[in-house]
mmCIF file of N, CA, C and O in Angstrom:
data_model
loop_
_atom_site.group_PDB
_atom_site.id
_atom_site.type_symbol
_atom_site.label_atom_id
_atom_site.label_comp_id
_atom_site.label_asym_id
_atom_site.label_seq_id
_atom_site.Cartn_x
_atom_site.Cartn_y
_atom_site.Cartn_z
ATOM 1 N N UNK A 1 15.980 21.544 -8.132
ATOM 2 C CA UNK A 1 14.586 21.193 -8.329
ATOM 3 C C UNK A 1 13.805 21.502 -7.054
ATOM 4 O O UNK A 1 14.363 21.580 -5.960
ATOM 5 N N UNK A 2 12.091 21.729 -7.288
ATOM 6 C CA UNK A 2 11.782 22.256 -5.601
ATOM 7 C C UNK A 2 11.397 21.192 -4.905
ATOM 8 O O UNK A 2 10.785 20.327 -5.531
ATOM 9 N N UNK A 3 11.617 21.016 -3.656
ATOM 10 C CA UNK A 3 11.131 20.182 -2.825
ATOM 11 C C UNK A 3 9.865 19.523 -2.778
ATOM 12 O O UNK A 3 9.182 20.247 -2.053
ATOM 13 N N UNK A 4 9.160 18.537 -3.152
ATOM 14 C CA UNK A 4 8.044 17.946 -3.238
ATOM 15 C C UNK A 4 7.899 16.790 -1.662
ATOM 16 O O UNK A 4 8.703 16.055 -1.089
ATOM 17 N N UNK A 5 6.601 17.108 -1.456
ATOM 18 C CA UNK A 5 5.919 16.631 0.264
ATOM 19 C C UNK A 5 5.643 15.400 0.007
ATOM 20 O O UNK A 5 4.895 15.214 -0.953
ATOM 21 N N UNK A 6 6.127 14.242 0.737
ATOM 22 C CA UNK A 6 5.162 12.927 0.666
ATOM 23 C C UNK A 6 3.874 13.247 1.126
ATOM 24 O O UNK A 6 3.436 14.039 1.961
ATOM 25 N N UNK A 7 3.118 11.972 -0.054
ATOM 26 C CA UNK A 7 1.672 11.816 0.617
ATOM 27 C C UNK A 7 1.444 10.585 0.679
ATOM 28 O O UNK A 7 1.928 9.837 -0.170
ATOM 29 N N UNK A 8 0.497 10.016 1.907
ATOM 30 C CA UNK A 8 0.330 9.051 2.094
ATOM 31 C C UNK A 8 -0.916 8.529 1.779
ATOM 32 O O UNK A 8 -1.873 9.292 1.910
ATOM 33 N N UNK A 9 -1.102 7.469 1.417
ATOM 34 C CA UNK A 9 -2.597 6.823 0.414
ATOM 35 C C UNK A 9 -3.245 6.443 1.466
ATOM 36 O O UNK A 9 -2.653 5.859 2.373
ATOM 37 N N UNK A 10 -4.297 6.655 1.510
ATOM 38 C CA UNK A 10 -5.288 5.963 2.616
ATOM 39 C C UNK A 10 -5.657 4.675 1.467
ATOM 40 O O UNK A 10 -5.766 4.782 0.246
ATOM 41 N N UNK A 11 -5.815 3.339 2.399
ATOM 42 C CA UNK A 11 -6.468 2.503 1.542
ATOM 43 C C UNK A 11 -8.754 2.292 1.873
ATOM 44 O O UNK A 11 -9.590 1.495 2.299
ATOM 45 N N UNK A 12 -8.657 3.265 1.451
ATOM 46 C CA UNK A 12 -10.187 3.571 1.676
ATOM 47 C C UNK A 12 -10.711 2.938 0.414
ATOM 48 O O UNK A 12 -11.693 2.293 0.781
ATOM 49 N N UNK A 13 -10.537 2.771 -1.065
ATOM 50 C CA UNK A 13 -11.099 3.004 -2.125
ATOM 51 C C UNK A 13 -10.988 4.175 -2.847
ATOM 52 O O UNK A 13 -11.536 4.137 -3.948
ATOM 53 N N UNK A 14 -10.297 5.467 -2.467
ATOM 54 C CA UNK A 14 -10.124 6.560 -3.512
ATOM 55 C C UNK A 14 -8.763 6.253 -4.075
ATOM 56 O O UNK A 14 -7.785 5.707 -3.565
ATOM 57 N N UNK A 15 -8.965 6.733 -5.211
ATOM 58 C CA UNK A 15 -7.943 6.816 -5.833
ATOM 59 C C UNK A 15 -6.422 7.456 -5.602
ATOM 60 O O UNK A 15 -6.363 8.683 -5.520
ATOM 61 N N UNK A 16 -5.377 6.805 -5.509
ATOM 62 C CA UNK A 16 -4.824 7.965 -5.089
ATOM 63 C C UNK A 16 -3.807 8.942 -5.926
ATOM 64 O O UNK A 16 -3.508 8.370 -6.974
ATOM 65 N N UNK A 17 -3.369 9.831 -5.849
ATOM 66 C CA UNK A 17 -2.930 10.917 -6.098
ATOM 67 C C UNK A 17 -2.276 10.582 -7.928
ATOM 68 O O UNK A 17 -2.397 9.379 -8.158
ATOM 69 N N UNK A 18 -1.851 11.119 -8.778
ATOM 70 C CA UNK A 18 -1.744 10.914 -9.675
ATOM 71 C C UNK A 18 -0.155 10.717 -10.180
ATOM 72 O O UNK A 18 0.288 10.091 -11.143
ATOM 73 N N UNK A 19 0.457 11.428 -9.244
ATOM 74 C CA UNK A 19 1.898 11.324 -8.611
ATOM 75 C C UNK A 19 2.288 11.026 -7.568
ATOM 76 O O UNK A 19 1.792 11.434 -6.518
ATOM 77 N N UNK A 20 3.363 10.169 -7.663
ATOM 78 C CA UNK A 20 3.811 9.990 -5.679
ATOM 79 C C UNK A 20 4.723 11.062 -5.565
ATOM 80 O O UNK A 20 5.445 11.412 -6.499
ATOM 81 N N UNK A 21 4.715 11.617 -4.407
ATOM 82 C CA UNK A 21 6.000 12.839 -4.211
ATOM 83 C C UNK A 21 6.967 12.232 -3.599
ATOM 84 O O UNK A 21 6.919 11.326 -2.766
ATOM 85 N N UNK A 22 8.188 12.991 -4.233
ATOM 86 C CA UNK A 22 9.318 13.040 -3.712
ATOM 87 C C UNK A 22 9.704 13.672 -2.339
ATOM 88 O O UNK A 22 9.583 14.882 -2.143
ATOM 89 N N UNK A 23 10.242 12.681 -1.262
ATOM 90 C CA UNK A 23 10.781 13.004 -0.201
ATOM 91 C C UNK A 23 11.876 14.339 -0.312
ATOM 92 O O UNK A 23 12.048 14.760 -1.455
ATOM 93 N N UNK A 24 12.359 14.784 0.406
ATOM 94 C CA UNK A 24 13.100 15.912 0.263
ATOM 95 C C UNK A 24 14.346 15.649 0.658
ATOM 96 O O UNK A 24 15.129 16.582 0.836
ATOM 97 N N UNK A 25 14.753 14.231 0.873
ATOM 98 C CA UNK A 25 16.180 13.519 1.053
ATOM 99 C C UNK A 25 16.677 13.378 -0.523
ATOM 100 O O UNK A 25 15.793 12.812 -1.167
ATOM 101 N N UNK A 26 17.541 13.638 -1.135
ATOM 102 C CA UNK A 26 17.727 13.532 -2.445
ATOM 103 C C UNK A 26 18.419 11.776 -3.072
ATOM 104 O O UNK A 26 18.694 11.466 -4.231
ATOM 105 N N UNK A 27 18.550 10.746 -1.546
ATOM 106 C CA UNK A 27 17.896 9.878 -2.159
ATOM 107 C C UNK A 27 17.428 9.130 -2.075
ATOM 108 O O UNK A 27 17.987 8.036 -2.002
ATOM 109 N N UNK A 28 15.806 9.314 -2.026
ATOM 110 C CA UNK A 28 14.940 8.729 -2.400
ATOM 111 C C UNK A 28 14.359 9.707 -3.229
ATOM 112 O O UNK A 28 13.800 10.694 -2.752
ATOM 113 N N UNK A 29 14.477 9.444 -4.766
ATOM 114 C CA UNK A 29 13.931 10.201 -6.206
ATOM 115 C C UNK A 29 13.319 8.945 -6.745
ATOM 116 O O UNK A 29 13.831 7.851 -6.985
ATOM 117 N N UNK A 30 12.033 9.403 -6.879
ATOM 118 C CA UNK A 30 11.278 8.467 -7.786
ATOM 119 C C UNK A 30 11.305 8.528 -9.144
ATOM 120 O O UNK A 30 10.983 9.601 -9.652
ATOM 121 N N UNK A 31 11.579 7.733 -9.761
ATOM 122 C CA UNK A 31 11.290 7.830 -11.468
ATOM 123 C C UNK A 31 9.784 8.275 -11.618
ATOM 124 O O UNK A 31 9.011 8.485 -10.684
ATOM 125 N N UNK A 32 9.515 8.377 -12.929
ATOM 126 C CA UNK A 32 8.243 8.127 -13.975
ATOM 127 C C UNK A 32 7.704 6.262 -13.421
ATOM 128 O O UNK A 32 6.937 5.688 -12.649
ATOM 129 N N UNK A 33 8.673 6.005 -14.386
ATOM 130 C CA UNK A 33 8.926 4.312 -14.349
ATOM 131 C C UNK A 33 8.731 3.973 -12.978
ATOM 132 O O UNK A 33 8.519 2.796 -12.687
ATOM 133 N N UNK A 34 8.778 4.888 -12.070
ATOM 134 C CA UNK A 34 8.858 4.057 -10.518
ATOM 135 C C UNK A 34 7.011 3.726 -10.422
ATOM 136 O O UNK A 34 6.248 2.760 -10.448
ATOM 137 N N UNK A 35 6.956 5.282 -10.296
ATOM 138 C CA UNK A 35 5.686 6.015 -10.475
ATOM 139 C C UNK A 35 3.973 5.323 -10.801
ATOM 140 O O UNK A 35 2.868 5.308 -10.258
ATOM 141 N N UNK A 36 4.781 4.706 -12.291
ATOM 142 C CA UNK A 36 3.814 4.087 -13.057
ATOM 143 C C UNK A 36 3.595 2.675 -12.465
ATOM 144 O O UNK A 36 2.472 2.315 -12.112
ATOM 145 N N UNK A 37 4.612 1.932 -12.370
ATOM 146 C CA UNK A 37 4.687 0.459 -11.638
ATOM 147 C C UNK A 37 3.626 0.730 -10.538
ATOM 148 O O UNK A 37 2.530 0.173 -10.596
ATOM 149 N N UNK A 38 3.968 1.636 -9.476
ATOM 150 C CA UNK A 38 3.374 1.653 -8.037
ATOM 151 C C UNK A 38 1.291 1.878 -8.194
ATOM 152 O O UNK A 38 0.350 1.562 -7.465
ATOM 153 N N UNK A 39 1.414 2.557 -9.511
ATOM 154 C CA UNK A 39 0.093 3.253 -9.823
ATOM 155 C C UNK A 39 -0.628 1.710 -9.936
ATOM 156 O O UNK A 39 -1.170 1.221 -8.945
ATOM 157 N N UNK A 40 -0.564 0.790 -11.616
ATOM 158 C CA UNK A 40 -0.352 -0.301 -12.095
ATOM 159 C C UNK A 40 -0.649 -1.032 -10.763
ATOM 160 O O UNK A 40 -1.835 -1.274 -10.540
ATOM 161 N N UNK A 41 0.386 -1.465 -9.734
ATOM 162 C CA UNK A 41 0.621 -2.161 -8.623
ATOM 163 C C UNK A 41 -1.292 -2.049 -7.543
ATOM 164 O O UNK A 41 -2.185 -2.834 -7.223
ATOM 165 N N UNK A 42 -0.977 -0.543 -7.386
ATOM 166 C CA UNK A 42 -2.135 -0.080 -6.711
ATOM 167 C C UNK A 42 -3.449 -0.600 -7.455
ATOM 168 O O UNK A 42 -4.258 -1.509 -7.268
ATOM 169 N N UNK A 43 -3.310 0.172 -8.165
ATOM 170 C CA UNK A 43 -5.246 -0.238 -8.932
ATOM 171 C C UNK A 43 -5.307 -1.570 -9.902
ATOM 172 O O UNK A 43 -6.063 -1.657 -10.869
ATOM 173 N N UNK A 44 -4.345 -2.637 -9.462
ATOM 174 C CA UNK A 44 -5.002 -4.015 -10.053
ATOM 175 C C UNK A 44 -4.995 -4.649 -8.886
ATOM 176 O O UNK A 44 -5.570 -5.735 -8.952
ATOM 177 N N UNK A 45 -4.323 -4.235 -7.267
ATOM 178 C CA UNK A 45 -4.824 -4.441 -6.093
ATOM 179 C C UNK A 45 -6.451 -4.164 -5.804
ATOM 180 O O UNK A 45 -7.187 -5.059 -5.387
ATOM 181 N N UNK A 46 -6.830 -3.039 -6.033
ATOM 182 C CA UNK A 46 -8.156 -2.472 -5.657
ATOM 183 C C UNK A 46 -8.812 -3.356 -6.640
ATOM 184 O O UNK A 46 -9.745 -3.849 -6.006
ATOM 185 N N UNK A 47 -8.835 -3.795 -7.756
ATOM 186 C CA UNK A 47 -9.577 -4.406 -8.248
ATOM 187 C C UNK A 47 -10.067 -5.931 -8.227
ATOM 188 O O UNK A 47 -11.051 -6.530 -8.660
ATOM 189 N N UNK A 48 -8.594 -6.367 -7.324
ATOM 190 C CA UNK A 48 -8.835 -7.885 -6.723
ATOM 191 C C UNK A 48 -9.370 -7.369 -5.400
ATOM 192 O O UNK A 48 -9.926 -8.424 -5.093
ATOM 193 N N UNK A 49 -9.607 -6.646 -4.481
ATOM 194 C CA UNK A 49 -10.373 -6.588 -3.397
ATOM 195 C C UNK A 49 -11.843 -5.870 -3.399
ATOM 196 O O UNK A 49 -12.625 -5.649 -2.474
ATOM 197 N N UNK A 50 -11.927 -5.539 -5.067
ATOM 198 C CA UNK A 50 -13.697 -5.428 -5.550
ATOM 199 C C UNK A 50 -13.999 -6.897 -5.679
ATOM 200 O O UNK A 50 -15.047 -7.358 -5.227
ATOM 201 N N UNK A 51 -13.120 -7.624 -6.275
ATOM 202 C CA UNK A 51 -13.888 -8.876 -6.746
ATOM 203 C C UNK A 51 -13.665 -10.018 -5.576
ATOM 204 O O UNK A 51 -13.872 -11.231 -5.547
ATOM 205 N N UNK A 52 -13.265 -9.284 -4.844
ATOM 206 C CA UNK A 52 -13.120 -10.355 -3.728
ATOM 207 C C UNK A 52 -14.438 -10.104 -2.786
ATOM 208 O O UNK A 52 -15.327 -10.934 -2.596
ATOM 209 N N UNK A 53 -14.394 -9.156 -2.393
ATOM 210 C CA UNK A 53 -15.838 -8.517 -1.905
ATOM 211 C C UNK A 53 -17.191 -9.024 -2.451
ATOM 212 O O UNK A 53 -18.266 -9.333 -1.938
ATOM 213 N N UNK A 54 -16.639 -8.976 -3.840
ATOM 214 C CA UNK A 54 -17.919 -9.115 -4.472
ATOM 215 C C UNK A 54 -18.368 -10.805 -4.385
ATOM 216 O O UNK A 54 -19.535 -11.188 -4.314
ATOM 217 N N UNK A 55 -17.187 -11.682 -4.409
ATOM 218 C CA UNK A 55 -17.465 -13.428 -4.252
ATOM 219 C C UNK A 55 -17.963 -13.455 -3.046
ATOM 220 O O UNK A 55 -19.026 -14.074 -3.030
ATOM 221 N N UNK A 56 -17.476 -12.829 -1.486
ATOM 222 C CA UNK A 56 -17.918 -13.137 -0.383
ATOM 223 C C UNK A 56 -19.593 -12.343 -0.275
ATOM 224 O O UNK A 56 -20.463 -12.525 0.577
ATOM 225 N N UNK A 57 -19.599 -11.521 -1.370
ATOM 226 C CA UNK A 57 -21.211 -11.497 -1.558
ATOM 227 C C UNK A 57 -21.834 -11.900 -1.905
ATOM 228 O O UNK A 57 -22.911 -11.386 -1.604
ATOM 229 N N UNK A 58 -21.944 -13.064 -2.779
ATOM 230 C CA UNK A 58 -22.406 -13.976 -3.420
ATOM 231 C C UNK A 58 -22.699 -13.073 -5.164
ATOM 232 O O UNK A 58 -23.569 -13.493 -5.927
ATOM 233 N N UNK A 59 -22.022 -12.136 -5.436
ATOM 234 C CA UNK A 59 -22.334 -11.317 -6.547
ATOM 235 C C UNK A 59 -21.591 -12.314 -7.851
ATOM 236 O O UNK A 59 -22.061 -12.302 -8.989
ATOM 237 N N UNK A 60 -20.374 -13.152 -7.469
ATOM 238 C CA UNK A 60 -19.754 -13.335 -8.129
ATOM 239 C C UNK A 60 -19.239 -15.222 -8.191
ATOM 240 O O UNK A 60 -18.573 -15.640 -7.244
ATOM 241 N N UNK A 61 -19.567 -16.070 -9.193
ATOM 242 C CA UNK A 61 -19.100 -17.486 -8.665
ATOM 243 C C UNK A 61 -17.523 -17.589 -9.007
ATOM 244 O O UNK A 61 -16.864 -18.312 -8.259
ATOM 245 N N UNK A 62 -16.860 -16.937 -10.062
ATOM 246 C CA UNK A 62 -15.567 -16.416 -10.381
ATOM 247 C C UNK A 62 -14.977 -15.623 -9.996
ATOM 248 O O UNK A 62 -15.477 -14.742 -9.296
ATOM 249 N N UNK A 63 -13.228 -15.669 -10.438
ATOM 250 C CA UNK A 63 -13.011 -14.941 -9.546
ATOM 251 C C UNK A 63 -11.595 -14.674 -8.676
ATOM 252 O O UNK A 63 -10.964 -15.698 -8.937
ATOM 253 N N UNK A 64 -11.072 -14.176 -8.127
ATOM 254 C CA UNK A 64 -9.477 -14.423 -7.587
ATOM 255 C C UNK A 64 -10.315 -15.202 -6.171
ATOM 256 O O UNK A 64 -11.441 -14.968 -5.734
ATOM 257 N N UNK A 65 -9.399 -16.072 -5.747
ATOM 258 C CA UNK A 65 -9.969 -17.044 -4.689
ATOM 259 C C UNK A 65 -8.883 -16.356 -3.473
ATOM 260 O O UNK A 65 -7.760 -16.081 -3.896
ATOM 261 N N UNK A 66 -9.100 -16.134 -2.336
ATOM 262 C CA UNK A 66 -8.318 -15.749 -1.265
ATOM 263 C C UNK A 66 -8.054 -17.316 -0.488
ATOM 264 O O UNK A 66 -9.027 -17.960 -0.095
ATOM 265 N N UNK A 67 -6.631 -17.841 -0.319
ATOM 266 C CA UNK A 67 -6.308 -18.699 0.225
ATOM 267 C C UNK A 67 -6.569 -18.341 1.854
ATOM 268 O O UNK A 67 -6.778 -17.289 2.457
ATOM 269 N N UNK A 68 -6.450 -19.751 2.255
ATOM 270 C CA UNK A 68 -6.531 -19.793 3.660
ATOM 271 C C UNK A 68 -5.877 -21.156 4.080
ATOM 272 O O UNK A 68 -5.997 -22.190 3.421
ATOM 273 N N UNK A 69 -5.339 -21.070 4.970
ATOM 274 C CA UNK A 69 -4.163 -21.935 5.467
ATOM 275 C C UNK A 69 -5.123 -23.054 6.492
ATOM 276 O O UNK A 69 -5.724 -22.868 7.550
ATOM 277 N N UNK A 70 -4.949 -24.209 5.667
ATOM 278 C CA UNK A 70 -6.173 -25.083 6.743
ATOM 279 C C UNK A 70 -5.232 -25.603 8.158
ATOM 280 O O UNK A 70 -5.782 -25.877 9.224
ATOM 281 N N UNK A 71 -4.329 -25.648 8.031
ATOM 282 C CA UNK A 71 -3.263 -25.926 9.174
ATOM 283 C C UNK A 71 -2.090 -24.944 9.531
ATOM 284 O O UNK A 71 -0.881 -25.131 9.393
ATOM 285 N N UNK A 72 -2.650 -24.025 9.945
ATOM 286 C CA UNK A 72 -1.745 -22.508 10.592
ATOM 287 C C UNK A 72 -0.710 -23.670 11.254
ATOM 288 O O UNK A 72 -0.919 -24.831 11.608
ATOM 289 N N UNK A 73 0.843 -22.589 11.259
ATOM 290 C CA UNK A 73 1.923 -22.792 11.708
ATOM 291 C C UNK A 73 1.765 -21.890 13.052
ATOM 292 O O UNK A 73 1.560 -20.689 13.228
ATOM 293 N N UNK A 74 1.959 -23.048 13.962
ATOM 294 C CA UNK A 74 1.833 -22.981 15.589
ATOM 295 C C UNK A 74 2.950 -21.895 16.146
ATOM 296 O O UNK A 74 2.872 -21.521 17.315
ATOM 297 N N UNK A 75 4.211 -21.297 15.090
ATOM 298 C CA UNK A 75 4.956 -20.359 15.441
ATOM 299 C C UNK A 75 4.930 -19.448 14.803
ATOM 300 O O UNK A 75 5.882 -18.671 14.735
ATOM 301 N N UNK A 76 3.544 -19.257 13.996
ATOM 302 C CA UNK A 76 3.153 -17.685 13.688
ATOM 303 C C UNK A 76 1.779 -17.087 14.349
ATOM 304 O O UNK A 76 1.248 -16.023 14.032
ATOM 305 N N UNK A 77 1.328 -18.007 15.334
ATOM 306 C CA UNK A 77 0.201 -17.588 16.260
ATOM 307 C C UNK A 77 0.013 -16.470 16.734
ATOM 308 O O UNK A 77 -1.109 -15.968 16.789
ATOM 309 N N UNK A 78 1.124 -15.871 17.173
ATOM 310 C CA UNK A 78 1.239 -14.639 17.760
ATOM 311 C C UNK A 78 1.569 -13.397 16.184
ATOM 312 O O UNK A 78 1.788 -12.186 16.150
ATOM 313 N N UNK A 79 1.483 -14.194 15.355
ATOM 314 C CA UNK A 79 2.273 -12.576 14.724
ATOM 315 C C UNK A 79 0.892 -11.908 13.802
ATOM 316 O O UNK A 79 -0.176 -12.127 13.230
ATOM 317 N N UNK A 80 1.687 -11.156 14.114
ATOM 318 C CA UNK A 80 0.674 -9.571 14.223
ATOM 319 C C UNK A 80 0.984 -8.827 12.822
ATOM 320 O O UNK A 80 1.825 -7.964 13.072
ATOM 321 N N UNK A 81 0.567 -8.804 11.109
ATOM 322 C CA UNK A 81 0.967 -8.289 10.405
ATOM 323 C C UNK A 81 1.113 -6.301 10.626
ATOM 324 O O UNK A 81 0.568 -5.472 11.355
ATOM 325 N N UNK A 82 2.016 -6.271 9.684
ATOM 326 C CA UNK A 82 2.550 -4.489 10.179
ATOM 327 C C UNK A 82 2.123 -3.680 8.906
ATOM 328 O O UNK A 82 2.280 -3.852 7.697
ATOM 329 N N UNK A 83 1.519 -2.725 9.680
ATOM 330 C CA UNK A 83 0.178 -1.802 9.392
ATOM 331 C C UNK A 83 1.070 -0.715 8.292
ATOM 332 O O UNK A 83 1.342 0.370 8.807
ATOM 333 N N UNK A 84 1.491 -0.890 6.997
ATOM 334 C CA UNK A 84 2.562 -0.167 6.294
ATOM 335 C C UNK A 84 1.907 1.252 6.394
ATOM 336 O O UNK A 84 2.864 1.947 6.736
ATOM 337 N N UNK A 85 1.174 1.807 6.324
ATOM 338 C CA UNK A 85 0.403 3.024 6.008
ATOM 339 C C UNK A 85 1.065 3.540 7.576
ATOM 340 O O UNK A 85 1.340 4.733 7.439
ATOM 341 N N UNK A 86 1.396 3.105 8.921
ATOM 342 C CA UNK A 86 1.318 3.724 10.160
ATOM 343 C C UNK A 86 3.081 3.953 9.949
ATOM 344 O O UNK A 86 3.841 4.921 9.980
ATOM 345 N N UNK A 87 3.201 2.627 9.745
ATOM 346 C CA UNK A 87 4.558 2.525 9.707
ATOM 347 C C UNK A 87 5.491 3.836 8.872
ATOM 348 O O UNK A 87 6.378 4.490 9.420
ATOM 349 N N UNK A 88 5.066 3.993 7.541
ATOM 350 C CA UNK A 88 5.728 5.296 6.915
ATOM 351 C C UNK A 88 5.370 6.604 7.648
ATOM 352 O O UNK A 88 6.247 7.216 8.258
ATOM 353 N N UNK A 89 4.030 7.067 7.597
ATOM 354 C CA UNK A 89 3.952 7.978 9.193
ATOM 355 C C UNK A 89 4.824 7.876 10.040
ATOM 356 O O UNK A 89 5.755 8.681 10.058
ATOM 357 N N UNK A 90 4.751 7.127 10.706
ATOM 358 C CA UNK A 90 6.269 6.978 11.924
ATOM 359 C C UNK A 90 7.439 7.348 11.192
ATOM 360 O O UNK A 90 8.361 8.017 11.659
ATOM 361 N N UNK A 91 7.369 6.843 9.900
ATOM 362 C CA UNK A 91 9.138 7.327 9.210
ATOM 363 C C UNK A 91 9.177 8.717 8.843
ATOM 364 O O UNK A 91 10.183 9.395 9.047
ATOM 365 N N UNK A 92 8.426 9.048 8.460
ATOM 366 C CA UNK A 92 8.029 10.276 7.868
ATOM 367 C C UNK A 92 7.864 11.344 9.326
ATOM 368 O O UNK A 92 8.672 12.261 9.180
ATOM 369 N N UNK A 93 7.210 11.480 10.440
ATOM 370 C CA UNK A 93 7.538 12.040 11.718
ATOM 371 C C UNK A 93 8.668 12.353 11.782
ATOM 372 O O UNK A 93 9.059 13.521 11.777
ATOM 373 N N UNK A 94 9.567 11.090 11.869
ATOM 374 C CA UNK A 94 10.916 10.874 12.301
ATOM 375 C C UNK A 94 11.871 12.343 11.797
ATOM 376 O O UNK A 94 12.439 13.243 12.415
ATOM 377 N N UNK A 95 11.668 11.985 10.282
ATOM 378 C CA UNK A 95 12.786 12.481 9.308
ATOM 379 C C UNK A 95 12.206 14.018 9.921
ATOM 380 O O UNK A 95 13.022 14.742 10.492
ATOM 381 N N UNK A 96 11.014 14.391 9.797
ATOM 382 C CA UNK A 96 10.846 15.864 10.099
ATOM 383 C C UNK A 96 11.038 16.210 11.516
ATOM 384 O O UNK A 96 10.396 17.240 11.720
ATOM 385 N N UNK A 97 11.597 15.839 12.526
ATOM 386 C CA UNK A 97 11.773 15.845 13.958
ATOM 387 C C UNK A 97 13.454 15.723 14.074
ATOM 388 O O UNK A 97 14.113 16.208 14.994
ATOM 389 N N UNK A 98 14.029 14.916 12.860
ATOM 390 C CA UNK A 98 15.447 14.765 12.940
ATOM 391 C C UNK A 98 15.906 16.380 12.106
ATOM 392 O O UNK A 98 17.090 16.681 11.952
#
């Protein structure tokens, strides 16, 4: 089968690609079924961060509610969530440098 290029989604608001590609390690092969989940996954994300947007605009009194932790845990002060979009870049570098 021919080699297909990862692409990586910007989370801007466009849509992304209509297929995810296959890495050129034979394994990691994506299904259909993988495919569709991740699509599904993606654009009912984008659609809770329209309507989330849209409550902190006052557009909306309903709605998905974004929690917030009224008493943060004093031993996650420092942590720093990890930026997945940089992170596969870095993996993706890697594999083409190895």
């Amino acid at each position: 089968s021919p080699v297909q290029k990862l692409v990586f989604n910007r989370v801007n608001g466009k849509r992304p690609p209509v297929l995810l590609q296959q890495i050129s390690a034979p394994e990691e092969c994506y299904t259909l079924a993988h495919e569709e989940n991740v699509r599904f996954v993606y654009e009912a994300w984008q659609q809770v961060e329209q309507q989330l947007d849209g409550s902190r605009n006052g557009e909306s009194t309903c709605g998905p509610v974004q929690y917030v932790e009224k008493n943060p845990n004093p031993g996650l002060k420092d942590f720093v969530p990890i930026d997945l979009e940089e992170w596969w870049a870095q993996q993706f570098l890697a594999k083409v440098r190895n």
